Short mmCIF file of C-alpha atoms in Angstrom, two decimals:
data_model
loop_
_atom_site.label_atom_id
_atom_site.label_comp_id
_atom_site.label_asym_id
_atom_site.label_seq_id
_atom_site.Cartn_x
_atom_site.Cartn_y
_atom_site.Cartn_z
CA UNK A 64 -67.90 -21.09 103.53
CA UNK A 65 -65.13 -23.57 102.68
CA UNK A 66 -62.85 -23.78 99.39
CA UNK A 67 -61.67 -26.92 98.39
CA UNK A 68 -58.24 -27.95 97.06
CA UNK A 69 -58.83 -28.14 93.30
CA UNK A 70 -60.30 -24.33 93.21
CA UNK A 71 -57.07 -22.98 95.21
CA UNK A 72 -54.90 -25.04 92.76
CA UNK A 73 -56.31 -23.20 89.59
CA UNK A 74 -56.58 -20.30 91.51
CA UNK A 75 -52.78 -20.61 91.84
CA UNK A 76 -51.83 -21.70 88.02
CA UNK A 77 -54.06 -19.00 86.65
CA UNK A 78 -51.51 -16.17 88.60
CA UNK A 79 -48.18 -17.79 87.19
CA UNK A 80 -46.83 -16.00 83.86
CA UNK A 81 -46.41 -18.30 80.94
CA UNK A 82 -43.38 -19.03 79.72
CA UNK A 83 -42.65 -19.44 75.75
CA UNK A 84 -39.45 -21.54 74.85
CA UNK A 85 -37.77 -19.01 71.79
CA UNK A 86 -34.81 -20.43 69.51
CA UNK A 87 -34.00 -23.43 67.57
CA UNK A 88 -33.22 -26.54 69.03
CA UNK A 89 -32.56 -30.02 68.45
CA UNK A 90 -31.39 -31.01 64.41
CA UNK A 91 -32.51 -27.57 63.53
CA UNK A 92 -29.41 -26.06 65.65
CA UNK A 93 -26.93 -28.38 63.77
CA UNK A 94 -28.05 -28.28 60.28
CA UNK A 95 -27.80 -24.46 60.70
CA UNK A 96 -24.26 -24.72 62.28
CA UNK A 97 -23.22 -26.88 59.77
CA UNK A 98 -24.37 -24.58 56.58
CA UNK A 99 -22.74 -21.19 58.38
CA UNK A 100 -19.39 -23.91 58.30
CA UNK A 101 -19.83 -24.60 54.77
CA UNK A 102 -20.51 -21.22 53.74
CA UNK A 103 -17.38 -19.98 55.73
CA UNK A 104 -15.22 -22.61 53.97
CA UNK A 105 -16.78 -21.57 50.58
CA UNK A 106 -15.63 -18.16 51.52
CA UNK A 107 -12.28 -19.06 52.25
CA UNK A 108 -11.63 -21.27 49.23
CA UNK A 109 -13.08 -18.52 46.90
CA UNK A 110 -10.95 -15.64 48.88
CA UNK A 111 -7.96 -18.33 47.96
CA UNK A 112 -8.61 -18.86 44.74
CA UNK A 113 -8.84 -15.23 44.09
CA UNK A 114 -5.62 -14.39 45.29
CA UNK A 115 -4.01 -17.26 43.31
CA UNK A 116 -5.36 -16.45 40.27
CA UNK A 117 -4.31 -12.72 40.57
CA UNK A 118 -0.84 -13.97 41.52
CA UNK A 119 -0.90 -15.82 38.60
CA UNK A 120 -1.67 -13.23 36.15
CA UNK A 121 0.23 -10.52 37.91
CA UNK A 122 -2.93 -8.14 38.74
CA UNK A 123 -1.91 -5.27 40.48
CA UNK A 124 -3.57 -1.65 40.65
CA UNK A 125 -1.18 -1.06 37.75
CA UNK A 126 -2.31 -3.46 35.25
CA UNK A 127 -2.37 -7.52 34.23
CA UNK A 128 0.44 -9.75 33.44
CA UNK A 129 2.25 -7.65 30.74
CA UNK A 130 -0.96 -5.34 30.26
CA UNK A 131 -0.30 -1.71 32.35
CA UNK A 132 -2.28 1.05 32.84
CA UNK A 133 -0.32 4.30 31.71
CA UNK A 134 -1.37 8.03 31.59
CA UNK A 135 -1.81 8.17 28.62
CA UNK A 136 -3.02 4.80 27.78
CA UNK A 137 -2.10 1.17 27.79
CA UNK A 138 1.49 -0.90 27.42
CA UNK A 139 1.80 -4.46 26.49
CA UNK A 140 5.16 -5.56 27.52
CA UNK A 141 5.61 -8.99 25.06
CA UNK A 142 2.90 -10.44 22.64
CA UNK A 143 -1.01 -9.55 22.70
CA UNK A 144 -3.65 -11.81 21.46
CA UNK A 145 -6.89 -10.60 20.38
CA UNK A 146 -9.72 -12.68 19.88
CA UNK A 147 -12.34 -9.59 18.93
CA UNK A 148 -11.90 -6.48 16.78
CA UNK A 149 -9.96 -3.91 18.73
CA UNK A 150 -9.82 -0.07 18.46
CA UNK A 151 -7.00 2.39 18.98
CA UNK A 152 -6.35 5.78 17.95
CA UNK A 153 -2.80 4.96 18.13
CA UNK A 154 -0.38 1.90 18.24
CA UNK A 155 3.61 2.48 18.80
CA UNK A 156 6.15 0.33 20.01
CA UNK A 157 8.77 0.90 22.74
CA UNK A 158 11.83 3.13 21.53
CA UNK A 159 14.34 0.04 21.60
CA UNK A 160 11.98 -2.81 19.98
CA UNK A 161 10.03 -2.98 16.82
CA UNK A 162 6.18 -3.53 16.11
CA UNK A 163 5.10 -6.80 14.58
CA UNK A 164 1.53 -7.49 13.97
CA UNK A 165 1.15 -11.59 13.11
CA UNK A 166 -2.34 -13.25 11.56
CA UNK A 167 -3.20 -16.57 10.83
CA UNK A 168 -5.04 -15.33 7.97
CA UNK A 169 -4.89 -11.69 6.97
CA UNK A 170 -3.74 -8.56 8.43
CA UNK A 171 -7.11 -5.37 7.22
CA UNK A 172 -6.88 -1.99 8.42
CA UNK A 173 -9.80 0.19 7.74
CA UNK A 174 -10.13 4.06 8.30
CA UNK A 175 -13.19 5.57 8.93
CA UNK A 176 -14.75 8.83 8.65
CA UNK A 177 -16.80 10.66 11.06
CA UNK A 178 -20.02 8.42 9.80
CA UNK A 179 -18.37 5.48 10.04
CA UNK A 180 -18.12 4.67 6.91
CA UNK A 181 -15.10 3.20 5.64
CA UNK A 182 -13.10 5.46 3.50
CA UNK A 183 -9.42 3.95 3.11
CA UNK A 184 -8.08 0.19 3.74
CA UNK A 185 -5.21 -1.98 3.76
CA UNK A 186 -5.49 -5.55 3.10
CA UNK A 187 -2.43 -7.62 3.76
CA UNK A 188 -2.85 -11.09 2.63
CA UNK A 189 -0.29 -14.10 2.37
CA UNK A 190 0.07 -13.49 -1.07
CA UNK A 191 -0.87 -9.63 -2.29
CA UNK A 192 -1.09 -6.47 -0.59
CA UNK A 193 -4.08 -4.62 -1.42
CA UNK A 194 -4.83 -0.79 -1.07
CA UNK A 195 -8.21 0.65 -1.33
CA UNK A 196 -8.05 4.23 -1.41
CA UNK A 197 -8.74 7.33 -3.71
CA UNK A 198 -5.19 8.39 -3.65
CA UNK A 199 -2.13 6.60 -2.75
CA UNK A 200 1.28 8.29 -2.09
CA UNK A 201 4.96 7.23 -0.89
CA UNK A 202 6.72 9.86 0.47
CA UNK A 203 10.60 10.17 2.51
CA UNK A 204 11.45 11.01 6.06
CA UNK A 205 11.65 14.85 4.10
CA UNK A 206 7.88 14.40 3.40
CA UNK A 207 8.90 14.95 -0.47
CA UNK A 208 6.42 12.84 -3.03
CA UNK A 209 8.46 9.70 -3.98
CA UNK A 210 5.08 7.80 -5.64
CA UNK A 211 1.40 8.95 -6.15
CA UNK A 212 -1.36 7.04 -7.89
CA UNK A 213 -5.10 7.87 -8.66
CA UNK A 214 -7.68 7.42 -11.21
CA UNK A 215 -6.27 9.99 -12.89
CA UNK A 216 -2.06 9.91 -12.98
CA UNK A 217 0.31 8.11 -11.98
CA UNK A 218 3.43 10.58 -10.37
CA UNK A 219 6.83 9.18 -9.46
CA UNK A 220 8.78 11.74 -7.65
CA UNK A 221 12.41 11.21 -7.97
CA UNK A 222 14.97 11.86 -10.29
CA UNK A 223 15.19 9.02 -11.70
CA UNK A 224 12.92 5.94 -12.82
CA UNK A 225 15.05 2.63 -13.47
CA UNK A 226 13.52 -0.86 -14.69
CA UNK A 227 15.76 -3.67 -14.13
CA UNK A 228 13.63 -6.50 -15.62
CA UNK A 229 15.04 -8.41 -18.71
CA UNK A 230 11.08 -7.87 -20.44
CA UNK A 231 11.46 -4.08 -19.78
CA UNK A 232 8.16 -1.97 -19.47
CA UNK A 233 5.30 -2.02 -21.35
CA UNK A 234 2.66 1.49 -21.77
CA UNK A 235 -0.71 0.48 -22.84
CA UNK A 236 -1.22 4.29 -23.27
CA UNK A 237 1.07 7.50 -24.11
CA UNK A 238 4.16 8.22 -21.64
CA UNK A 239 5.25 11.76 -21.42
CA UNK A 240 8.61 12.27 -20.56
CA UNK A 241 11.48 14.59 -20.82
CA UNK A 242 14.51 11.70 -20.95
CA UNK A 243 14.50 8.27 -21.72
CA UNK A 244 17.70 6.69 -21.17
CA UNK A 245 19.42 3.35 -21.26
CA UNK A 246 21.71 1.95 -18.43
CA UNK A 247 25.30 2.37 -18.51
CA UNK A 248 26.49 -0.49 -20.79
CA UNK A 249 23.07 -1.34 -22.11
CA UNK A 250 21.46 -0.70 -24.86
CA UNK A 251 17.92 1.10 -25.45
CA UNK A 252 15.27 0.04 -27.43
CA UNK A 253 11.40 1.46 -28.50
CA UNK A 254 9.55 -1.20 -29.83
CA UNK A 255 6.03 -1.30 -31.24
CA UNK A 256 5.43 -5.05 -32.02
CA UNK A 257 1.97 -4.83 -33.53
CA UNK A 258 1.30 -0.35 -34.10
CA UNK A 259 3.11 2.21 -34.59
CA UNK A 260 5.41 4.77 -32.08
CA UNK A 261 4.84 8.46 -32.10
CA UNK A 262 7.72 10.31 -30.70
CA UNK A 263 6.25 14.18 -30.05
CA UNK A 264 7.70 17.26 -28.31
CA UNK A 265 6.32 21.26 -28.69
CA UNK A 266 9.81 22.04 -29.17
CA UNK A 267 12.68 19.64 -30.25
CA UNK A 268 13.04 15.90 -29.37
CA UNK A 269 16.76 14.70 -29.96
CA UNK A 270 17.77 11.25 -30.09
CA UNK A 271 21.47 10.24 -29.15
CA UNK A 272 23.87 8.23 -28.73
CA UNK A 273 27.14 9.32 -27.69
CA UNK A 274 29.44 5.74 -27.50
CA UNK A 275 26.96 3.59 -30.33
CA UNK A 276 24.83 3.77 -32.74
CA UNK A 277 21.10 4.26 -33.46
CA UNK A 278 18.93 2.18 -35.79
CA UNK A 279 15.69 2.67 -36.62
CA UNK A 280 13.82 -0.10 -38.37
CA UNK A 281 10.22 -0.86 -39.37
CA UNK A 282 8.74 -3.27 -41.74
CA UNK A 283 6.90 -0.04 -44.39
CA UNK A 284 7.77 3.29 -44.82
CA UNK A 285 10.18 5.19 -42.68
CA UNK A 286 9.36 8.82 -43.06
CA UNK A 287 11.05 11.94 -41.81
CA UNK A 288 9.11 15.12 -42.40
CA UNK A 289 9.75 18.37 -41.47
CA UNK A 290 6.52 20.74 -41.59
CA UNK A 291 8.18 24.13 -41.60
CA UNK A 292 12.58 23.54 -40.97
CA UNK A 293 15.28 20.91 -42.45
CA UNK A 294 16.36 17.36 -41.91
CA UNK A 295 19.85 17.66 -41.29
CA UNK A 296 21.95 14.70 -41.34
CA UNK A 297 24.89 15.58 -39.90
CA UNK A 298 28.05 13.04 -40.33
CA UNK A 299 31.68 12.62 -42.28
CA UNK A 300 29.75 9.65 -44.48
CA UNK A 301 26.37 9.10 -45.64
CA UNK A 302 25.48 5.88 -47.14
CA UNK A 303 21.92 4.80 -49.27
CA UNK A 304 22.35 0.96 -49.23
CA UNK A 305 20.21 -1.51 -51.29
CA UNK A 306 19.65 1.34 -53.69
CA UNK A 307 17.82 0.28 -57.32
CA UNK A 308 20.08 0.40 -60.17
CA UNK A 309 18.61 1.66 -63.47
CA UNK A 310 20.29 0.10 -66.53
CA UNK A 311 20.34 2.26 -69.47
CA UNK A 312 19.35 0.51 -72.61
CA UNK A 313 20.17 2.29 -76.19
CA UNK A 314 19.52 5.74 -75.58
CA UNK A 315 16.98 5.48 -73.19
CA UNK A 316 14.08 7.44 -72.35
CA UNK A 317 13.45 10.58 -70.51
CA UNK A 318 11.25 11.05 -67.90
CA UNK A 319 10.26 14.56 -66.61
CA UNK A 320 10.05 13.59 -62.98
CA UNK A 321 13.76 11.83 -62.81
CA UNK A 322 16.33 14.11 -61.32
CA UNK A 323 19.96 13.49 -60.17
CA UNK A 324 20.88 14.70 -56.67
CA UNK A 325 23.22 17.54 -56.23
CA UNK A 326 24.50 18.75 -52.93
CA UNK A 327 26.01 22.31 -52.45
CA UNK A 328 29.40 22.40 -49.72
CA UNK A 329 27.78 23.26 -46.95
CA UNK A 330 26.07 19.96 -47.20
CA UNK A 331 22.67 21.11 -48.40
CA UNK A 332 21.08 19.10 -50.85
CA UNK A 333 18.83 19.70 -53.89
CA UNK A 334 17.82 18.40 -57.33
CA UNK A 335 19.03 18.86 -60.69
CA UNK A 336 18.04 17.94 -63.94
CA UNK A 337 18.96 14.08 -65.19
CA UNK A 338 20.91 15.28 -67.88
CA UNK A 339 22.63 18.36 -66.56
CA UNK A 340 25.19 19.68 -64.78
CA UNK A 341 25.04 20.03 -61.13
CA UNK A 342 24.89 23.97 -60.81
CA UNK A 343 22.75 26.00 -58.12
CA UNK A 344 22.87 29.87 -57.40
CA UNK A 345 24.47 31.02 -54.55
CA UNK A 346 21.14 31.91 -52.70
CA UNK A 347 20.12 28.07 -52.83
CA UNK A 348 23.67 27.33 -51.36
CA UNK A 349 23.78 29.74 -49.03
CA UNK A 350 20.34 29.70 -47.31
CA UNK A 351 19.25 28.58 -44.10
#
């Protein structure tokens, strides 16, 4: 039985393995060549870029530019500019420099509590300087109170309060003091332009004036009353100026509330009888 050449050439083919061509060829190859080239120069431009721009702000593993990273915090060495709001428990400059904060518009710094709520703040504007607080107080490197304010008192803690304005001060209410004094070579003055000025004390309240004098002047009465001691004036000459003069006309007429004035040598005085003679017991002359 014969076979004829076109069976024994299948027969052949059909034993061969077949072959698969894997990969990527032709403009496949160089398009992907090309794109890994691309992305490696990307890389390297980026990578360059990086570096420059850490050069350029000095980042290090220490810090940026004249920001560093400290135990126990940070340190700006020059000026800071903040663009947000910023928090710190604590701001301090270096030992040999001093702290300047600058604002185009207004310098505020609040304090909070422990709800966040706002409890004290400082508002520094470019004309007024505003403190919102419950109590305000001034004190010295001793911690002693120089100034304290509330709703309630004012205090001012040292020795001495001086006002060196020409218009003086003004009290819309009472002002309880132990001295009031006038500067050396100036003069002092109480004035009450529209009321009336009580001077009060529990025990004594002395007016003086050791190198002048002291006047006292209001437009009514001016009384000086004594509920339970004396009014003692005190002086080598006492004078009653612009006194009326009664002119006697015939024999006149009595009055039984007229007296004449009588004053003992101790320099008490007391009243006599118009017509009399000025004569007092030695009790009314001798009594305190």
């Amino acid at each position: 039985m014969g076979v004829s050449a076109t069976e024994g050439w299948q027969t052949a083919a059909a034993n061969q393995p077949t072959v698969y061509n894997v990969g990527i060829y032709g403009w496949r190859k160089r398009f992907l060549y090309c794109f890994v080239l691309l992305l490696l120069v990307m890389i390297i431009i980026n990578l360059a870029l990086t570096i420059w721009i850490m050069k350029t702000i000095d980042f290090n593993i220490k810090g940026m530019g004249t920001l560093r990273i400290v135990d126990n915090g940070i340190r700006v060495d020059g000026k800071a500019e903040f663009l947000k709001p910023v928090y710190f428990s604590s701001i301090q400059s270096r030992n040999d420099d001093s702290l300047t904060l600058n604002s185009a518009r207004n310098v505020t710094i609040n304090a909070r509590n422990d709800r966040d709520l706002v409890t004290n703040r400082l508002v520094i504007g470019d004309k007024t300087v505003t403190s919102y607080c419950k109590n305000f107080e001034i004190r010295n490197e001793a911690g002693n109170k120089l100034f304290a304010v509330n709703e309630q008192e004012m205090v001012i803690g040292p020795k001495q309060l001086r006002v060196s304005g020409p218009g003086g001060v003004s009290f819309s209410e009472a002002l309880q003091t132990p001295l009031i004094r006038a500067e050396d070579g100036k003069s002092l003055r109480l004035e009450s332009p529209t009321k009336s000025i009580d001077i009060t004390a529990p025990g004594s309240a002395n007016l003086n004036a050791s190198g002048g004098d002291i006047t006292a002047s209001c437009g009514g009465d001016l009384k000086l009353t004594s509920k339970k001691g004396s009014i003692i004036f005190d002086a080598q000459r006492i004078e009653f100026r612009n006194l009326p003069e009664s002119q006697r006309v015939g024999s006149g007429r009595k009055y039984s509330n007229v007296y004449q004035l009588c004053m003992c040598g101790n320099g008490r005085v007391f009243l006599s009888a118009a017509d009399g003679v000025c004569q007092a017991s030695q009790e009314l002359c001798q009594q305190k």
